[in-house]
Tab-separated table of N, CA and C and ligand atoms in Angstrom:
chain	number	residue	atom	x	y	z
A	1	MET	N	44.331	93.275	130.823
A	1	MET	CA	45.258	94.304	131.303
A	1	MET	C	45.857	93.865	132.640
A	2	ASN	N	47.115	93.970	132.723
A	2	ASN	CA	47.814	93.599	133.940
A	2	ASN	C	48.101	94.880	134.720
A	3	ASP	N	47.508	94.998	135.904
A	3	ASP	CA	47.701	96.275	136.591
A	3	ASP	C	48.877	96.264	137.566
A	4	GLU	N	49.701	95.264	137.437
A	4	GLU	CA	50.898	95.250	138.274
A	4	GLU	C	52.094	95.676	137.437
A	5	ILE	N	52.828	96.601	137.940
A	5	ILE	CA	54.000	97.046	137.197
A	5	ILE	C	55.244	96.493	137.878
A	6	ARG	N	55.974	95.700	137.137
A	6	ARG	CA	57.219	95.176	137.692
A	6	ARG	C	58.379	95.812	136.951
A	7	VAL	N	59.236	96.439	137.703
A	7	VAL	CA	60.381	97.076	137.086
A	7	VAL	C	61.643	96.435	137.635
A	8	PRO	N	62.371	95.741	136.790
A	8	PRO	CA	63.603	95.152	137.294
A	8	PRO	C	64.636	96.252	137.541
A	9	VAL	N	65.101	96.326	138.751
A	9	VAL	CA	66.098	97.333	139.076
A	9	VAL	C	67.354	96.607	139.540
A	10	ASN	N	68.422	96.846	138.862
A	10	ASN	CA	69.671	96.228	139.269
A	10	ASN	C	70.487	97.207	140.081
A	11	LEU	N	70.510	96.988	141.386
A	11	LEU	CA	71.326	97.852	142.216
A	11	LEU	C	72.738	97.288	142.225
A	12	PRO	N	73.725	98.168	142.191
A	12	PRO	CA	75.099	97.680	142.116
A	12	PRO	C	75.553	97.054	143.425
A	13	LEU	N	76.308	95.972	143.331
A	13	LEU	CA	76.924	95.335	144.491
A	13	LEU	C	78.403	95.674	144.458
A	14	ASP	N	79.063	95.614	145.618
A	14	ASP	CA	80.511	95.822	145.577
A	14	ASP	C	81.182	94.537	145.096
A	15	SER	N	82.505	94.519	145.018
A	15	SER	CA	83.153	93.379	144.363
A	15	SER	C	83.031	92.089	145.172
A	16	ASP	N	82.629	92.186	146.454
A	16	ASP	CA	82.395	90.975	147.247
A	16	ASP	C	80.927	90.549	147.219
A	17	GLY	N	80.092	91.253	146.475
A	17	GLY	CA	78.682	90.873	146.377
A	17	GLY	C	77.809	91.450	147.487
A	18	PHE	N	78.264	92.552	148.104
A	18	PHE	CA	77.496	93.168	149.177
A	18	PHE	C	76.703	94.373	148.670
A	19	LEU	N	75.517	94.538	149.247
A	19	LEU	CA	74.617	95.634	148.891
A	19	LEU	C	74.574	96.656	150.025
A	20	ARG	N	74.716	97.937	149.681
A	20	ARG	CA	74.679	98.997	150.684
A	20	ARG	C	73.264	99.170	151.220
A	21	ARG	N	73.151	99.357	152.516
A	21	ARG	CA	71.861	99.506	153.167
A	21	ARG	C	71.920	100.662	154.143
A	22	GLU	N	70.757	101.234	154.445
A	22	GLU	CA	70.719	102.242	155.491
A	22	GLU	C	69.650	101.863	156.496
A	23	CYS	N	70.036	101.927	157.778
A	23	CYS	CA	69.111	101.552	158.846
A	23	CYS	C	68.036	102.629	158.995
A	24	PRO	N	66.744	102.217	159.001
A	24	PRO	CA	65.680	103.209	159.180
A	24	PRO	C	65.642	103.764	160.597
A	25	ASN	N	66.318	103.085	161.545
A	25	ASN	CA	66.304	103.550	162.925
A	25	ASN	C	67.466	104.494	163.222
A	26	CYS	N	68.708	104.029	163.003
A	26	CYS	CA	69.856	104.877	163.350
A	26	CYS	C	70.374	105.667	162.146
A	27	GLU	N	69.855	105.352	160.957
A	27	GLU	CA	70.208	106.057	159.730
A	27	GLU	C	71.684	105.988	159.390
A	28	ARG	N	72.339	104.918	159.856
A	28	ARG	CA	73.734	104.704	159.467
A	28	ARG	C	73.777	103.644	158.373
A	29	GLU	N	74.849	103.665	157.619
A	29	GLU	CA	74.960	102.720	156.502
A	29	GLU	C	75.820	101.529	156.853
A	30	PHE	N	75.453	100.387	156.305
A	30	PHE	CA	76.252	99.168	156.383
A	30	PHE	C	75.964	98.422	155.087
A	31	LYS	N	76.451	97.192	154.964
A	31	LYS	CA	76.110	96.409	153.778
A	31	LYS	C	75.724	95.010	154.209
A	32	TRP	N	74.836	94.389	153.474
A	32	TRP	CA	74.588	92.974	153.707
A	32	TRP	C	74.889	92.220	152.442
A	33	PHE	N	75.102	90.904	152.615
A	33	PHE	CA	75.440	90.071	151.479
A	33	PHE	C	74.176	89.832	150.657
A	34	SER	N	74.291	90.049	149.358
A	34	SER	CA	73.133	89.883	148.490
A	34	SER	C	73.102	88.468	147.935
A	35	HIS	N	72.227	87.630	148.507
A	35	HIS	CA	72.099	86.249	148.039
A	35	HIS	C	71.356	86.215	146.711
A	36	GLN	N	71.624	85.183	145.924
A	36	GLN	CA	70.805	84.932	144.736
A	36	GLN	C	69.378	84.755	145.216
A	37	GLU	N	68.439	85.221	144.441
A	37	GLU	CA	67.051	85.055	144.853
A	37	GLU	C	66.727	83.569	144.984
A	38	GLY	N	66.194	83.192	146.152
A	38	GLY	CA	65.888	81.791	146.395
A	38	GLY	C	67.115	80.917	146.613
A	39	GLY	N	68.272	81.534	146.809
A	39	GLY	CA	69.508	80.785	147.019
A	39	GLY	C	69.433	79.954	148.285
A	40	PRO	N	70.199	78.872	148.343
A	40	PRO	CA	70.100	77.949	149.482
A	40	PRO	C	70.563	78.577	150.804
A	41	ASP	N	71.435	79.591	150.736
A	41	ASP	CA	71.960	80.178	151.966
A	41	ASP	C	71.112	81.334	152.493
A	42	ALA	N	70.181	81.799	151.705
A	42	ALA	CA	69.399	82.963	152.125
A	42	ALA	C	68.442	82.570	153.238
A	43	GLU	N	68.439	83.369	154.299
A	43	GLU	CA	67.523	83.114	155.401
A	43	GLU	C	66.147	83.654	155.019
A	44	ALA	N	65.104	82.843	155.228
A	44	ALA	CA	63.749	83.320	154.965
A	44	ALA	C	63.241	84.054	156.199
A	45	VAL	N	63.368	85.342	156.191
A	45	VAL	CA	62.952	86.144	157.337
A	45	VAL	C	62.074	87.284	156.828
A	46	ASP	N	61.294	87.882	157.718
A	46	ASP	CA	60.561	89.061	157.263
A	46	ASP	C	61.038	90.328	157.955
A	47	GLN	N	62.057	90.176	158.796
A	47	GLN	CA	62.698	91.373	159.325
A	47	GLN	C	64.189	91.118	159.492
A	48	TYR	N	64.957	92.182	159.494
A	48	TYR	CA	66.386	92.089	159.739
A	48	TYR	C	66.741	93.006	160.901
A	49	PHE	N	67.818	92.638	161.603
A	49	PHE	CA	68.303	93.480	162.680
A	49	PHE	C	69.431	94.350	162.153
A	50	CYS	N	69.450	95.606	162.548
A	50	CYS	CA	70.532	96.485	162.130
A	50	CYS	C	71.822	96.027	162.801
A	51	PRO	N	72.890	95.796	162.021
A	51	PRO	CA	74.155	95.361	162.612
A	51	PRO	C	74.765	96.441	163.514
A	52	LEU	N	74.364	97.677	163.340
A	52	LEU	CA	74.975	98.777	164.089
A	52	LEU	C	74.218	99.094	165.374
A	53	CYS	N	72.888	99.189	165.318
A	53	CYS	CA	72.139	99.544	166.528
A	53	CYS	C	71.314	98.377	167.061
A	54	GLY	N	71.168	97.287	166.281
A	54	GLY	CA	70.470	96.105	166.760
A	54	GLY	C	68.958	96.199	166.724
A	55	VAL	N	68.421	97.271	166.143
A	55	VAL	CA	66.967	97.432	166.080
A	55	VAL	C	66.447	96.775	164.801
A	56	PRO	N	65.407	95.917	164.909
A	56	PRO	CA	64.894	95.245	163.711
A	56	PRO	C	63.951	96.130	162.894
A	57	ALA	N	63.880	95.834	161.588
A	57	ALA	CA	62.923	96.503	160.705
A	57	ALA	C	62.570	95.527	159.589
A	58	HIS	N	61.439	95.743	158.958
A	58	HIS	CA	61.001	94.886	157.869
A	58	HIS	C	62.058	94.877	156.759
A	59	THR	N	62.124	93.744	156.029
A	59	THR	CA	63.194	93.575	155.037
A	59	THR	C	63.200	94.625	153.927
A	60	ASP	N	62.085	95.313	153.700
A	60	ASP	CA	62.096	96.318	152.626
A	60	ASP	C	62.244	97.748	153.138
A	61	GLN	N	62.763	97.875	154.373
A	61	GLN	CA	62.894	99.210	154.963
A	61	GLN	C	64.314	99.770	154.910
A	62	TRP	N	65.179	99.141	154.143
A	62	TRP	CA	66.605	99.433	154.286
A	62	TRP	C	67.225	100.182	153.110
A	63	TRP	N	66.417	100.808	152.285
A	63	TRP	CA	66.971	101.505	151.119
A	63	TRP	C	67.737	102.752	151.530
A	64	THR	N	68.856	102.991	150.883
A	64	THR	CA	69.558	104.254	151.109
A	64	THR	C	68.854	105.320	150.271
A	65	PRO	N	68.985	106.599	150.652
A	65	PRO	CA	68.314	107.662	149.880
A	65	PRO	C	68.709	107.639	148.396
A	66	SER	N	69.974	107.309	148.096
A	66	SER	CA	70.359	107.317	146.689
A	66	SER	C	69.753	106.133	145.936
A	67	GLN	N	69.510	105.017	146.635
A	67	GLN	CA	68.838	103.880	145.981
A	67	GLN	C	67.381	104.215	145.679
A	68	VAL	N	66.729	104.900	146.619
A	68	VAL	CA	65.338	105.298	146.415
A	68	VAL	C	65.255	106.240	145.209
A	69	GLU	N	66.175	107.170	145.191
A	69	GLU	CA	66.266	108.130	144.104
A	69	GLU	C	66.471	107.411	142.765
A	70	TYR	N	67.376	106.449	142.790
A	70	TYR	CA	67.720	105.696	141.589
A	70	TYR	C	66.516	104.898	141.090
A	71	MET	N	65.822	104.216	142.015
A	71	MET	CA	64.690	103.387	141.603
A	71	MET	C	63.558	104.237	141.066
A	72	ARG	N	63.394	105.408	141.661
A	72	ARG	CA	62.363	106.316	141.182
A	72	ARG	C	62.680	106.710	139.738
A	73	GLY	N	63.948	106.963	139.474
A	73	GLY	CA	64.364	107.354	138.135
A	73	GLY	C	64.223	106.230	137.129
A	74	VAL	N	64.566	105.000	137.554
A	74	VAL	CA	64.495	103.862	136.634
A	74	VAL	C	63.050	103.481	136.357
A	75	SER	N	62.204	103.528	137.398
A	75	SER	CA	60.835	103.073	137.199
A	75	SER	C	59.986	104.125	136.491
A	76	GLY	N	60.414	105.373	136.491
A	76	GLY	CA	59.652	106.431	135.837
A	76	GLY	C	59.308	106.127	134.392
A	77	PRO	N	60.308	105.898	133.521
A	77	PRO	CA	60.026	105.621	132.112
A	77	PRO	C	59.176	104.373	131.914
A	78	ALA	N	59.322	103.364	132.785
A	78	ALA	CA	58.528	102.141	132.654
A	78	ALA	C	57.071	102.429	132.981
A	79	VAL	N	56.838	103.219	134.000
A	79	VAL	CA	55.480	103.599	134.372
A	79	VAL	C	54.862	104.403	133.237
A	80	ASP	N	55.649	105.251	132.648
A	80	ASP	CA	55.262	106.068	131.519
A	80	ASP	C	54.741	105.193	130.370
A	81	ARG	N	55.525	104.162	130.017
A	81	ARG	CA	55.137	103.249	128.939
A	81	ARG	C	53.845	102.516	129.292
A	82	PHE	N	53.762	102.107	130.575
A	82	PHE	CA	52.607	101.373	131.054
A	82	PHE	C	51.345	102.214	130.886
A	83	VAL	N	51.426	103.460	131.262
A	83	VAL	CA	50.282	104.362	131.162
A	83	VAL	C	49.886	104.522	129.697
A	84	GLN	N	50.871	104.696	128.843
A	84	GLN	CA	50.617	104.873	127.419
A	84	GLN	C	49.911	103.655	126.820
A	85	ASP	N	50.407	102.446	127.180
A	85	ASP	CA	49.808	101.219	126.668
A	85	ASP	C	48.370	101.069	127.138
A	86	SER	N	48.111	101.360	128.412
A	86	SER	CA	46.749	101.181	128.915
A	86	SER	C	45.804	102.150	128.245
A	87	VAL	N	46.241	103.348	127.981
A	87	VAL	CA	45.377	104.331	127.323
A	87	VAL	C	45.040	103.843	125.920
A	88	GLN	N	46.029	103.285	125.232
A	88	GLN	CA	45.774	102.781	123.886
A	88	GLN	C	44.818	101.595	123.902
A	89	GLN	N	44.982	100.692	124.895
A	89	GLN	CA	44.085	99.546	125.050
A	89	GLN	C	42.653	100.031	125.210
A	90	MET	N	42.488	101.047	126.023
A	90	MET	CA	41.195	101.582	126.365
A	90	MET	C	40.498	102.124	125.113
A	91	PHE	N	41.247	102.844	124.320
A	91	PHE	CA	40.665	103.468	123.138
A	91	PHE	C	40.362	102.453	122.048
A	92	LYS	N	41.119	101.349	122.017
A	92	LYS	CA	40.922	100.325	120.998
A	92	LYS	C	39.491	99.788	121.004
A	93	GLY	N	38.929	99.638	122.207
A	93	GLY	CA	37.613	99.038	122.333
A	93	GLY	C	36.470	100.003	122.048
A	94	MET	N	36.768	101.229	121.778
A	94	MET	CA	35.690	102.208	121.618
A	94	MET	C	35.435	102.495	120.147
A	95	LYS	N	34.181	102.345	119.764
A	95	LYS	CA	33.798	102.588	118.365
A	95	LYS	C	33.938	104.063	118.035
A	96	GLY	N	34.503	104.299	116.880
A	96	GLY	CA	34.568	105.682	116.411
A	96	GLY	C	35.620	106.523	117.115
A	97	MET	N	36.312	105.921	118.056
A	97	MET	CA	37.355	106.684	118.747
A	97	MET	C	38.703	106.306	118.167
A	98	LYS	N	39.485	107.248	117.925
A	98	LYS	CA	40.801	106.948	117.402
A	98	LYS	C	41.830	107.716	118.222
A	99	LEU	N	42.778	106.987	118.695
A	99	LEU	CA	43.804	107.644	119.498
A	99	LEU	C	45.070	107.778	118.671
A	100	VAL	N	45.520	108.957	118.565
A	100	VAL	CA	46.806	109.172	117.911
A	100	VAL	C	47.861	109.172	119.014
A	101	PRO	N	48.679	108.135	119.022
A	101	PRO	CA	49.661	108.055	120.106
A	101	PRO	C	50.635	109.231	120.045
A	102	ASN	N	50.840	109.774	121.179
A	102	ASN	CA	51.760	110.901	121.270
A	102	ASN	C	53.056	110.408	121.885
A	103	ARG	N	54.033	110.230	121.076
A	103	ARG	CA	55.291	109.634	121.534
A	103	ARG	C	56.079	110.533	122.478
A	104	SER	N	55.746	111.786	122.476
A	104	SER	CA	56.510	112.663	123.369
A	104	SER	C	55.872	112.730	124.760
A	105	PHE	N	54.755	112.016	124.912
A	105	PHE	CA	54.102	111.956	126.217
A	105	PHE	C	55.071	111.390	127.248
A	106	SER	N	55.256	112.091	128.311
A	106	SER	CA	56.245	111.642	129.283
A	106	SER	C	55.951	112.233	130.642
A	107	LEU	N	56.281	111.491	131.669
A	107	LEU	CA	56.128	112.019	133.029
A	107	LEU	C	57.324	112.882	133.407
A	108	GLY	N	58.221	113.019	132.492
A	108	GLY	CA	59.344	113.925	132.712
A	108	GLY	C	60.409	113.375	133.636
A	109	VAL	N	60.584	112.063	133.632
A	109	VAL	CA	61.635	111.487	134.473
A	109	VAL	C	62.745	110.954	133.581
A	110	ASP	N	63.930	111.343	133.835
A	110	ASP	CA	65.058	110.839	133.058
A	110	ASP	C	65.615	109.585	133.711
A	111	THR	N	66.074	108.670	132.892
A	111	THR	CA	66.740	107.499	133.439
A	111	THR	C	68.072	107.947	134.044
A	112	PRO	N	68.273	107.603	135.314
A	112	PRO	CA	69.498	108.082	135.967
A	112	PRO	C	70.723	107.267	135.566
A	113	ASP	N	71.862	107.821	135.844
A	113	ASP	CA	73.103	107.076	135.625
A	113	ASP	C	73.159	105.936	136.634
A	114	ALA	N	73.856	104.885	136.277
A	114	ALA	CA	73.995	103.750	137.184
A	114	ALA	C	74.691	104.196	138.472
A	115	LEU	N	74.281	103.598	139.574
A	115	LEU	CA	74.930	103.881	140.844
A	115	LEU	C	76.281	103.182	140.876
A	116	ALA	N	77.209	103.754	141.587
A	116	ALA	CA	78.499	103.099	141.756
A	116	ALA	C	78.586	102.596	143.191
A	117	GLU	N	79.212	101.465	143.392
A	117	GLU	CA	79.330	100.919	144.747
A	117	GLU	C	80.796	100.762	145.119
A	118	PRO	N	81.311	101.637	145.983
A	118	PRO	CA	82.719	101.522	146.380
A	118	PRO	C	82.955	100.338	147.316
A	119	ASP	N	84.176	99.816	147.302
A	119	ASP	CA	84.539	98.692	148.184
A	119	ASP	C	85.006	99.216	149.533
A	120	ASP	N	84.081	99.764	150.313
A	120	ASP	CA	84.469	100.231	151.636
A	120	ASP	C	83.928	99.253	152.686
A	121	MET	N	84.180	99.542	153.923
A	121	MET	CA	83.712	98.771	155.088
A	121	MET	C	84.380	97.384	155.187
A	122	ILE	N	84.221	96.771	156.377
A	122	ILE	CA	84.901	95.521	156.697
A	122	ILE	C	83.868	94.402	156.888
A	123	ILE	N	84.193	93.209	156.377
A	123	ILE	CA	83.276	92.072	156.515
A	123	ILE	C	83.238	91.577	157.959
A	124	ALA	N	82.047	91.376	158.490
A	124	ALA	CA	81.868	90.789	159.813
A	124	ALA	C	80.924	89.600	159.664
A	125	GLU	N	81.381	88.432	160.135
A	125	GLU	CA	80.587	87.221	159.971
A	125	GLU	C	80.021	86.802	161.317
A	126	PRO	N	78.715	86.833	161.521
A	126	PRO	CA	78.172	86.454	162.826
A	126	PRO	C	78.383	84.957	163.081
A	127	PRO	N	78.905	84.595	164.269
A	127	PRO	CA	79.130	83.181	164.571
A	127	PRO	C	77.824	82.382	164.578
A	128	CYS	N	76.711	83.058	164.907
A	128	CYS	CA	75.421	82.361	164.966
A	128	CYS	C	74.824	82.141	163.577
A	129	HIS	N	75.077	83.035	162.654
A	129	HIS	CA	74.567	82.915	161.280
A	129	HIS	C	75.666	83.288	160.280
A	130	PRO	N	76.698	82.421	160.151
A	130	PRO	CA	77.829	82.756	159.272
A	130	PRO	C	77.439	82.863	157.799
A	131	ASN	N	76.248	82.374	157.441
A	131	ASN	CA	75.796	82.488	156.055
A	131	ASN	C	75.227	83.872	155.730
A	132	GLU	N	75.122	84.740	156.754
A	132	GLU	CA	74.612	86.092	156.531
A	132	GLU	C	75.630	87.143	156.982
A	133	PRO	N	76.775	87.220	156.297
A	133	PRO	CA	77.785	88.213	156.686
A	133	PRO	C	77.327	89.628	156.373
A	134	VAL	N	77.879	90.584	157.086
A	134	VAL	CA	77.590	92.000	156.823
A	134	VAL	C	78.911	92.737	156.661
A	135	LYS	N	78.853	93.959	156.181
A	135	LYS	CA	80.025	94.829	156.173
A	135	LYS	C	79.658	96.077	156.969
A	136	VAL	N	80.535	96.422	157.901
A	136	VAL	CA	80.273	97.612	158.718
A	136	VAL	C	81.522	98.493	158.719
A	137	PRO	N	81.360	99.781	159.037
A	137	PRO	CA	82.542	100.651	159.162
A	137	PRO	C	83.467	100.104	160.249
A	138	GLU	N	84.774	100.303	160.058
A	138	GLU	CA	85.767	99.697	160.951
A	138	GLU	C	85.525	100.005	162.423
A	139	GLU	N	85.097	101.235	162.724
A	139	GLU	CA	84.911	101.610	164.131
A	139	GLU	C	83.744	100.873	164.788
A	140	ASN	N	82.934	100.178	164.000
A	140	ASN	CA	81.798	99.458	164.564
A	140	ASN	C	82.057	97.971	164.784
A	141	LEU	N	83.284	97.506	164.460
A	141	LEU	CA	83.575	96.071	164.541
A	141	LEU	C	83.533	95.522	165.959
A	142	LYS	N	83.703	96.406	166.966
A	142	LYS	CA	83.709	95.950	168.358
A	142	LYS	C	82.367	95.342	168.754
A	143	GLN	N	81.298	95.926	168.219
A	143	GLN	CA	79.990	95.341	168.505
A	143	GLN	C	79.121	95.366	167.253
A	144	VAL	N	78.879	94.177	166.735
A	144	VAL	CA	78.050	94.038	165.544
A	144	VAL	C	76.876	93.143	165.911
A	145	HIS	N	75.710	93.476	165.394
A	145	HIS	CA	74.540	92.631	165.646
A	145	HIS	C	74.280	91.750	164.435
A	146	CYS	N	73.896	90.515	164.703
A	146	CYS	CA	73.554	89.589	163.628
A	146	CYS	C	72.286	90.086	162.928
A	147	LEU	N	72.364	90.073	161.600
A	147	LEU	CA	71.243	90.531	160.777
A	147	LEU	C	69.978	89.717	161.027
A	148	VAL	N	70.178	88.409	161.260
A	148	VAL	CA	69.048	87.479	161.320
A	148	VAL	C	68.428	87.416	162.725
A	149	CYS	N	69.298	87.285	163.764
A	149	CYS	CA	68.744	87.079	165.102
A	149	CYS	C	69.032	88.237	166.050
A	150	GLY	N	69.890	89.176	165.650
A	150	GLY	CA	70.147	90.349	166.471
A	150	GLY	C	71.186	90.157	167.558
A	151	SER	N	71.768	88.934	167.700
A	151	SER	CA	72.778	88.714	168.730
A	151	SER	C	73.999	89.581	168.466
A	152	ALA	N	74.554	90.159	169.529
A	152	ALA	CA	75.746	90.986	169.390
A	152	ALA	C	76.986	90.116	169.377
A	153	PHE	N	77.969	90.476	168.555
A	153	PHE	CA	79.248	89.769	168.552
A	153	PHE	C	80.348	90.754	168.219
A	154	THR	N	81.604	90.348	168.501
A	154	THR	CA	82.749	91.168	168.161
A	154	THR	C	83.429	90.540	166.959
A	155	ALA	N	83.596	91.334	165.911
A	155	ALA	CA	84.191	90.785	164.690
A	155	ALA	C	85.711	90.848	164.784
B	201	LIG	ZN1	70.568	100.939	163.047
B	202	LIG	ZN1	72.401	85.201	164.303
């Protein structure tokens, strides 16, 4: 039995390949460029700096509320299946026990509609790390912080 549940979640990118993010510190939204996993340009870091307020946070702290909501909805049915399979595995090994699978068994989570990603915000490329561009609202272009090192620049 594998007790790790992996649920592939495809979050939508905008047409330039940017993913919407929300800063856990200032709670404002921006976007970062979504590199291919293990891509040559991706910086191996364990924290990112918010382009808007410059405060760093761990790389998995940047989900927007709608992304969290979406992932909860997508992973629900998968967790449901996982639970069902493990229960059946458990009963298989028991003599004289017979499990009648109940197909209507459900945690009551519906798969949500796909998220849509509008093409808003402006691309800002940090001179120190041009391989990690971000998108920020236009009024924030005067001072943007580099995602990787936190240096401030004007886009
Ligand atoms: Zn911030
Ligand atoms: Zn930098």
